[in-house]
CSV table of C-alpha atoms in Angstrom, one decimal:
chain,number,residue,atom,x,y,z
A,399,UNK,CA,0.1,0.0,0.0
A,400,UNK,CA,2.8,2.2,0.7
A,401,UNK,CA,3.9,1.9,-3.1
A,402,UNK,CA,0.4,2.4,-4.1
A,403,UNK,CA,-0.1,5.6,-2.3
A,404,UNK,CA,3.2,7.4,-1.7
A,405,UNK,CA,1.8,10.7,-1.7
A,406,UNK,CA,-1.2,10.2,0.7
A,407,UNK,CA,-0.1,7.2,3.1
A,408,UNK,CA,2.5,7.9,5.7
A,409,UNK,CA,3.6,5.4,8.5
A,410,UNK,CA,5.9,5.4,11.1
A,411,UNK,CA,7.1,2.4,13.2
A,412,UNK,CA,7.5,2.5,17.1
A,413,UNK,CA,9.5,-0.3,18.1
A,414,UNK,CA,8.4,-2.0,21.5
A,415,UNK,CA,11.4,-2.2,23.8
A,416,UNK,CA,9.9,-5.7,24.8
A,417,UNK,CA,10.5,-7.0,21.4
A,418,UNK,CA,13.8,-5.4,20.4
A,419,UNK,CA,17.2,-7.3,20.4
A,420,UNK,CA,19.7,-6.2,22.9
A,421,UNK,CA,21.9,-5.0,20.0
A,422,UNK,CA,19.4,-2.9,18.4
A,423,UNK,CA,18.8,0.8,18.8
A,424,UNK,CA,15.4,1.0,17.4
A,425,UNK,CA,13.5,1.3,20.5
A,426,UNK,CA,12.8,4.6,22.4
A,427,UNK,CA,11.4,3.2,25.6
A,428,UNK,CA,10.1,6.5,27.0
A,429,UNK,CA,8.8,7.8,23.9
A,430,UNK,CA,7.3,4.4,22.9
A,431,UNK,CA,5.5,4.3,26.3
A,432,UNK,CA,4.1,7.7,26.0
A,433,UNK,CA,2.8,7.1,22.6
A,434,UNK,CA,1.6,3.5,23.5
A,435,UNK,CA,-0.3,4.7,26.5
A,436,UNK,CA,-2.1,7.5,24.3
A,437,UNK,CA,-3.7,4.6,22.3
A,438,UNK,CA,-3.9,1.9,24.8
A,439,UNK,CA,-1.4,-0.3,23.1
A,440,UNK,CA,-1.2,-3.6,24.9
A,441,UNK,CA,0.7,-6.0,22.5
A,442,UNK,CA,2.2,-5.9,19.1
A,443,UNK,CA,1.4,-5.7,16.3
A,444,UNK,CA,-0.8,-2.7,16.7
A,445,UNK,CA,-1.6,-0.3,14.0
A,446,UNK,CA,-3.1,3.1,14.7
A,447,UNK,CA,-4.9,5.0,11.9
A,448,UNK,CA,-5.2,8.6,11.8
A,449,UNK,CA,-5.2,8.1,15.7
A,450,UNK,CA,-8.6,6.8,16.0
A,451,UNK,CA,-8.9,3.6,14.4
A,452,UNK,CA,-6.8,0.5,15.3
A,453,UNK,CA,-6.2,-3.0,14.3
A,454,UNK,CA,-4.3,-5.4,16.6
A,455,UNK,CA,-2.7,-8.8,15.7
A,456,UNK,CA,-3.7,-10.3,12.5
A,457,UNK,CA,-0.7,-11.1,10.5
A,458,UNK,CA,1.1,-14.3,11.6
A,459,UNK,CA,4.7,-15.0,10.8
A,460,UNK,CA,4.9,-11.6,9.2
A,461,UNK,CA,2.5,-12.1,6.5
A,462,UNK,CA,0.8,-8.8,5.8
A,463,UNK,CA,-1.1,-10.0,2.7
A,464,UNK,CA,-4.3,-11.2,4.6
A,465,UNK,CA,-4.7,-7.8,6.0
A,466,UNK,CA,-4.6,-5.8,2.9
A,467,UNK,CA,-8.3,-5.7,2.4
A,468,UNK,CA,-9.2,-4.4,5.7
A,469,UNK,CA,-6.4,-2.1,5.6
A,470,UNK,CA,-7.5,-0.9,2.1
A,471,UNK,CA,-10.9,-0.3,3.6
A,472,UNK,CA,-9.6,1.9,6.5
A,473,UNK,CA,-7.6,4.0,4.1
A,474,UNK,CA,-10.4,4.5,1.9
A,475,UNK,CA,-12.6,5.5,4.5
A,476,UNK,CA,-10.1,8.3,5.6
A,477,UNK,CA,-8.5,9.6,2.5
A,478,UNK,CA,-9.6,12.7,0.9
A,479,UNK,CA,-11.7,14.1,3.8
A,480,UNK,CA,-11.7,17.8,4.0
A,481,UNK,CA,-9.3,19.3,6.7
A,482,UNK,CA,-8.5,22.8,7.3
A,483,UNK,CA,-4.8,22.1,7.8
A,484,UNK,CA,-1.9,22.0,5.4
A,485,UNK,CA,1.5,21.3,6.5
A,486,UNK,CA,4.7,22.4,5.0
A,487,UNK,CA,8.1,21.2,6.1
A,488,UNK,CA,11.5,23.3,5.1
A,489,UNK,CA,14.9,23.8,6.5
A,490,UNK,CA,18.5,23.0,6.1
A,491,UNK,CA,20.5,19.8,6.6
A,492,UNK,CA,24.1,20.2,7.6
A,493,UNK,CA,26.6,17.4,8.0
A,494,UNK,CA,25.8,16.8,11.8
A,495,UNK,CA,22.7,19.0,12.5
A,496,UNK,CA,19.2,19.8,10.9
A,497,UNK,CA,17.3,22.8,11.2
A,498,UNK,CA,13.6,22.6,10.3
A,499,UNK,CA,10.5,24.9,10.0
A,500,UNK,CA,7.3,23.2,10.1
A,501,UNK,CA,4.4,25.6,9.1
A,502,UNK,CA,0.8,24.8,9.6
A,503,UNK,CA,-1.6,26.8,7.4
A,504,UNK,CA,-5.6,26.9,7.6
A,505,UNK,CA,-7.9,27.2,4.8
A,506,UNK,CA,-11.0,27.0,7.1
A,507,UNK,CA,-11.8,27.8,10.5
A,508,UNK,CA,-11.4,25.1,13.5
A,509,UNK,CA,-11.1,25.4,17.2
A,510,UNK,CA,-7.6,25.0,18.5
A,511,UNK,CA,-8.8,23.4,21.7
A,512,UNK,CA,-6.4,20.5,22.5
A,513,UNK,CA,-4.9,20.7,19.0
A,514,UNK,CA,-1.2,19.8,19.0
A,515,UNK,CA,1.6,19.6,16.4
A,516,UNK,CA,3.9,16.6,16.8
A,517,UNK,CA,7.1,16.6,15.1
A,518,UNK,CA,9.1,13.2,14.6
A,519,UNK,CA,12.5,12.3,13.2
A,520,UNK,CA,12.4,8.8,11.3
A,521,UNK,CA,14.9,6.7,9.5
A,522,UNK,CA,13.6,4.7,6.5
A,523,UNK,CA,14.8,1.6,4.8
A,524,UNK,CA,16.8,-0.1,7.7
A,525,UNK,CA,17.7,-3.4,6.5
A,526,UNK,CA,17.3,-5.4,9.6
A,527,UNK,CA,16.9,-8.9,10.9
A,528,UNK,CA,13.4,-9.9,11.9
A,529,UNK,CA,13.8,-12.6,14.7
A,530,UNK,CA,10.2,-13.5,14.8
A,531,UNK,CA,10.1,-14.7,11.2
A,532,UNK,CA,13.9,-15.3,11.0
A,533,UNK,CA,14.4,-13.2,8.0
A,534,UNK,CA,15.7,-9.7,6.9
A,535,UNK,CA,13.5,-7.0,5.9
A,536,UNK,CA,13.4,-3.1,5.4
A,537,UNK,CA,12.0,-1.5,8.5
A,538,UNK,CA,10.2,1.7,7.2
A,539,UNK,CA,10.2,5.0,9.0
A,540,UNK,CA,11.6,3.8,12.3
A,541,UNK,CA,11.1,6.8,14.7
A,542,UNK,CA,14.5,7.9,16.0
A,543,UNK,CA,13.4,11.0,17.8
A,544,UNK,CA,10.3,12.6,19.1
A,545,UNK,CA,11.4,16.3,18.6
A,546,UNK,CA,8.4,18.1,20.2
A,547,UNK,CA,4.7,18.5,21.0
A,548,UNK,CA,3.6,21.9,20.5
A,549,UNK,CA,0.3,23.8,21.2
A,550,UNK,CA,-1.5,24.9,18.1
A,551,UNK,CA,-2.8,28.4,18.6
A,552,UNK,CA,-4.2,29.3,15.2
A,553,UNK,CA,-8.1,28.5,14.5
A,554,UNK,CA,-9.1,30.6,11.6
A,555,UNK,CA,-8.9,30.7,7.9
A,556,UNK,CA,-5.6,32.2,6.4
A,557,UNK,CA,-3.7,31.9,9.4
A,558,UNK,CA,-0.3,30.1,9.7
A,559,UNK,CA,1.9,29.2,12.5
A,560,UNK,CA,5.5,28.0,12.4
A,561,UNK,CA,7.4,25.8,14.5
A,562,UNK,CA,11.2,25.8,14.1
A,563,UNK,CA,14.0,24.0,15.9
A,564,UNK,CA,17.2,21.8,15.2
A,565,UNK,CA,18.3,18.2,15.9
A,566,UNK,CA,21.4,16.3,15.8
A,567,UNK,CA,22.1,13.6,13.1
A,568,UNK,CA,23.4,10.4,14.9
A,569,UNK,CA,26.4,8.8,13.2
A,570,UNK,CA,24.3,5.4,13.5
A,571,UNK,CA,21.8,6.7,11.2
A,572,UNK,CA,21.9,6.7,7.1
A,573,UNK,CA,21.5,10.4,6.7
A,574,UNK,CA,20.0,10.1,3.4
A,575,UNK,CA,17.2,8.3,4.6
A,576,UNK,CA,16.2,10.6,7.5
A,577,UNK,CA,13.0,12.3,7.3
A,578,UNK,CA,10.8,14.8,9.4
A,579,UNK,CA,7.3,13.9,10.0
A,580,UNK,CA,4.8,16.4,11.3
A,581,UNK,CA,1.2,15.9,12.4
A,582,UNK,CA,-1.7,17.9,13.5
A,583,UNK,CA,-3.6,15.8,16.4
A,584,UNK,CA,-6.4,16.6,18.7
A,585,UNK,CA,-5.0,15.3,22.1
A,586,UNK,CA,-8.7,14.9,23.3
A,587,UNK,CA,-10.1,12.9,20.6
A,588,UNK,CA,-6.9,11.5,19.4
A,589,UNK,CA,-8.1,12.5,15.8
A,590,UNK,CA,-5.0,13.3,13.5
A,591,UNK,CA,-6.1,16.1,10.9
A,592,UNK,CA,-3.1,16.2,8.8
A,593,UNK,CA,0.3,14.6,8.3
A,594,UNK,CA,3.4,15.4,6.0
A,595,UNK,CA,6.8,14.0,5.7
A,596,UNK,CA,9.8,15.2,3.9
A,597,UNK,CA,13.5,13.9,3.4
A,598,UNK,CA,15.7,16.1,5.0
A,599,UNK,CA,17.7,16.5,1.7
A,600,UNK,CA,14.6,17.7,0.0
A,601,UNK,CA,13.8,20.6,2.3
A,602,UNK,CA,14.0,24.2,0.8
A,603,UNK,CA,16.5,26.3,3.1
A,604,UNK,CA,15.2,29.5,1.6
A,605,UNK,CA,11.6,29.5,0.6
A,606,UNK,CA,11.3,33.1,-0.7
A,607,UNK,CA,14.8,32.8,-2.2
A,608,UNK,CA,15.7,36.2,-0.6
A,609,UNK,CA,19.2,35.0,0.5
A,610,UNK,CA,17.8,34.9,4.2
A,611,UNK,CA,17.6,31.4,5.5
A,612,UNK,CA,14.1,30.6,6.8
A,613,UNK,CA,15.3,30.3,10.4
A,614,UNK,CA,16.6,33.8,10.2
A,615,UNK,CA,14.0,35.4,7.8
A,616,UNK,CA,11.4,37.8,9.5
A,617,UNK,CA,9.1,36.9,6.6
A,618,UNK,CA,9.8,33.3,5.5
A,619,UNK,CA,7.5,33.2,2.5
A,620,UNK,CA,7.7,36.7,0.9
A,621,UNK,CA,10.8,38.0,-0.8
A,622,UNK,CA,12.3,40.7,1.4
A,623,UNK,CA,16.1,40.6,1.3
A,624,UNK,CA,16.3,43.9,3.3
A,625,UNK,CA,14.5,42.5,6.1
A,626,UNK,CA,12.6,45.8,6.7
A,627,UNK,CA,10.9,45.9,10.1
A,628,UNK,CA,9.8,49.4,10.9
A,629,UNK,CA,8.0,48.6,14.2
A,630,UNK,CA,10.7,46.4,15.3
A,631,UNK,CA,8.4,43.5,16.4
A,632,UNK,CA,10.5,40.9,14.5
A,633,UNK,CA,7.7,40.4,11.9
A,634,UNK,CA,9.0,41.9,8.5
A,635,UNK,CA,6.9,44.7,7.1
A,636,UNK,CA,5.8,42.8,4.2
A,637,UNK,CA,4.1,40.0,6.5
A,638,UNK,CA,3.2,42.4,9.2
A,639,UNK,CA,-0.4,43.4,9.1
A,640,UNK,CA,-0.2,45.7,12.2
A,641,UNK,CA,2.2,48.5,12.3
A,642,UNK,CA,2.8,48.8,16.1
A,643,UNK,CA,3.9,52.6,15.8
A,644,UNK,CA,0.5,53.3,14.8
A,645,UNK,CA,-1.6,50.7,16.7
A,646,UNK,CA,-0.9,51.9,20.2
A,647,UNK,CA,-3.1,51.8,22.9
A,648,UNK,CA,-6.5,53.3,22.4
A,649,UNK,CA,-5.9,53.8,18.6
A,650,UNK,CA,-8.4,51.1,17.6
A,651,UNK,CA,-9.0,52.2,13.9
A,652,UNK,CA,-5.2,52.7,13.4
A,653,UNK,CA,-5.4,56.0,11.9
A,654,UNK,CA,-2.4,58.4,11.9
A,655,UNK,CA,-1.5,62.0,10.8
A,656,UNK,CA,0.6,62.7,7.8
A,657,UNK,CA,3.9,62.6,10.0
A,658,UNK,CA,2.8,59.1,11.3
A,659,UNK,CA,1.5,60.3,14.7
A,660,UNK,CA,-1.4,58.0,15.9
A,661,UNK,CA,-4.7,59.7,16.3
A,662,UNK,CA,-6.8,58.8,19.3
A,663,UNK,CA,-10.3,60.3,19.2
A,664,UNK,CA,-14.0,59.8,19.3
A,665,UNK,CA,-13.9,57.4,16.4
A,666,UNK,CA,-11.8,55.0,18.8
A,667,UNK,CA,-14.3,55.1,21.5
A,668,UNK,CA,-17.2,54.5,19.0
A,669,UNK,CA,-15.0,51.6,17.3
A,670,UNK,CA,-14.8,50.0,21.1
A,671,UNK,CA,-18.4,50.5,21.7
A,672,UNK,CA,-19.1,48.6,18.4
A,673,UNK,CA,-16.9,45.7,19.5
A,674,UNK,CA,-18.6,45.3,22.8
A,675,UNK,CA,-21.9,45.2,21.0
A,676,UNK,CA,-21.2,43.5,17.9
A,677,UNK,CA,-18.0,41.7,18.6
A,678,UNK,CA,-16.2,42.4,15.5
A,679,UNK,CA,-12.3,42.9,15.9
A,680,UNK,CA,-9.2,42.5,13.9
A,681,UNK,CA,-5.8,41.2,15.0
A,682,UNK,CA,-4.5,44.9,15.2
A,683,UNK,CA,-7.2,46.1,17.3
A,684,UNK,CA,-7.0,43.3,20.0
A,685,UNK,CA,-3.6,44.3,21.7
A,686,UNK,CA,-4.7,48.0,21.7
A,687,UNK,CA,-8.2,47.9,23.3
A,688,UNK,CA,-7.8,46.7,26.9
A,689,UNK,CA,-7.3,50.4,28.2
A,690,UNK,CA,-6.9,49.5,31.8
A,691,UNK,CA,-4.9,46.2,31.1
A,692,UNK,CA,-6.8,44.0,33.2
A,693,UNK,CA,-7.3,41.4,30.4
A,694,UNK,CA,-11.1,42.3,30.0
A,695,UNK,CA,-12.3,44.5,27.6
A,696,UNK,CA,-15.7,46.0,28.8
A,697,UNK,CA,-17.4,49.3,29.5
A,698,UNK,CA,-14.9,50.4,31.9
A,699,UNK,CA,-12.3,50.6,29.0
A,700,UNK,CA,-14.7,52.7,27.0
A,701,UNK,CA,-15.0,55.0,29.9
A,702,UNK,CA,-11.4,55.4,30.3
A,703,UNK,CA,-10.6,55.7,26.7
A,704,UNK,CA,-13.1,58.8,26.7
A,705,UNK,CA,-11.4,60.2,29.8
A,706,UNK,CA,-8.0,59.8,28.2
A,707,UNK,CA,-9.2,61.9,25.2
A,708,UNK,CA,-11.0,64.5,27.0
A,709,UNK,CA,-8.4,65.0,29.3
A,710,UNK,CA,-5.8,65.4,26.5
A,711,UNK,CA,-3.8,62.3,27.7
A,712,UNK,CA,-3.7,60.8,24.2
B,1281,UNK,CA,-37.3,64.9,-14.7
B,1282,UNK,CA,-37.6,63.1,-17.8
B,1283,UNK,CA,-34.0,62.1,-17.5
B,1284,UNK,CA,-34.6,60.7,-14.1
B,1285,UNK,CA,-37.5,58.6,-15.3
B,1286,UNK,CA,-35.5,57.2,-18.1
B,1287,UNK,CA,-32.9,56.3,-15.6
B,1288,UNK,CA,-35.1,54.7,-13.3
B,1289,UNK,CA,-36.8,52.9,-16.2
B,1290,UNK,CA,-33.5,51.4,-17.3
B,1291,UNK,CA,-31.9,50.8,-13.9
B,1292,UNK,CA,-35.0,48.7,-12.9
B,1293,UNK,CA,-34.6,45.8,-15.3
B,1294,UNK,CA,-30.7,45.9,-14.9
B,1295,UNK,CA,-30.9,45.7,-11.1
B,1296,UNK,CA,-33.1,42.7,-11.5
B,1297,UNK,CA,-30.4,41.1,-13.9
B,1298,UNK,CA,-27.7,41.6,-11.2
B,1299,UNK,CA,-29.1,39.2,-8.6
B,1300,UNK,CA,-28.8,36.0,-10.6
B,1301,UNK,CA,-25.2,37.1,-11.6
B,1302,UNK,CA,-24.3,37.7,-7.8
B,1303,UNK,CA,-25.9,34.3,-7.1
B,1304,UNK,CA,-23.8,32.6,-9.7
B,1305,UNK,CA,-20.8,34.3,-8.7
B,1306,UNK,CA,-21.3,33.1,-5.1
B,1307,UNK,CA,-22.0,29.7,-6.4
B,1308,UNK,CA,-18.6,29.9,-8.3
B,1309,UNK,CA,-16.7,31.4,-5.4
B,1310,UNK,CA,-18.0,28.5,-3.0
B,1311,UNK,CA,-17.1,25.9,-5.7
B,1312,UNK,CA,-13.6,27.2,-6.0
B,1313,UNK,CA,-13.1,27.4,-2.3
B,1314,UNK,CA,-14.3,23.8,-1.7
B,1315,UNK,CA,-12.1,22.6,-4.6
B,1316,UNK,CA,-9.1,24.1,-3.1
B,1317,UNK,CA,-9.6,22.8,0.6
B,1318,UNK,CA,-6.8,20.6,1.8
B,1319,UNK,CA,-7.5,17.0,1.8
B,1320,UNK,CA,-6.7,14.5,4.4
B,1321,UNK,CA,-3.7,12.3,4.0
B,1322,UNK,CA,-3.6,8.9,6.1
B,1323,UNK,CA,-1.0,8.3,8.9
B,1324,UNK,CA,-0.5,5.0,10.4
B,1325,UNK,CA,1.6,4.3,13.4
B,1326,UNK,CA,2.9,0.9,13.6
B,1327,UNK,CA,3.6,-0.4,17.0
B,1328,UNK,CA,6.0,-3.2,16.3
B,1329,UNK,CA,9.3,-5.2,17.1
B,1330,UNK,CA,12.0,-7.1,15.6
B,1331,UNK,CA,11.8,-10.3,17.7
């Protein structure tokens, strides 16, 4: 099935410490324990499909053929479902270290409650002796490192979030066979909403080709070799929807004089009232509407903003 | 006054024609957005061993 669906079916192997020869380095006991506990894995073989459908046992003596039809049915029941998430993995592979950027983007709204991003390092095609059936075989995508589990904070159409980091390449691995796998998973329901993998040699170290490597680029996907950042918020101007020199506390509509001085006036009070009544707010307004800094935007903030304007402290 | 009446006479039928165009555009927009939505891939975690 892996050969049939190379673009849409991804597998990783977690090797049980209880069934791994002493001279093998396949097992990651604590990671296996954590991942296995998540799914209630008792014995092996146990396969978990998109986190929610499992098959246990069923292929004696390593013979997977009888499982083909049932596996195909599970695959067909999941493939192509709409998901709000798209995952892109880029980075740079050095001799001993790899830098990665995993970017999750959304093309529909979905709550981020309990949504996590897991990033794994796997090694593919490890020619290894399978003692249970006394034969050699290619172990596929054996988990070598569970890099991180992060909270996904985005929830709306058009938003994206990037997770960056580095990891060391072990001398024991065939570096050309090392891949990074990233998934979006709900840690409450266990549902996996999207997955992507990439060989470390196929990653693009400079997505926008502006000469600034992704990890150092203040706007990864848009060409900006000058890295202009007028408001100094580490988000490049071409990627930054909010100029924080204009969107200061109280300036909800983001207007300014010709010289760039923010204007805080009655319109901002009305905008704040509109927010309280209608709930309409954009990402630039959110940080500048909590006038008294108590983390709750309410009528008190309206009064304080009006007082601020009337007293000329704007 | 005559000009206003003429304009009104012309604008009413054209306004009527805009509705189906708007609806068609909305349907097209929905179709394009749906077609471009990301598709779920399938991820299998295989808990296994070597002996």
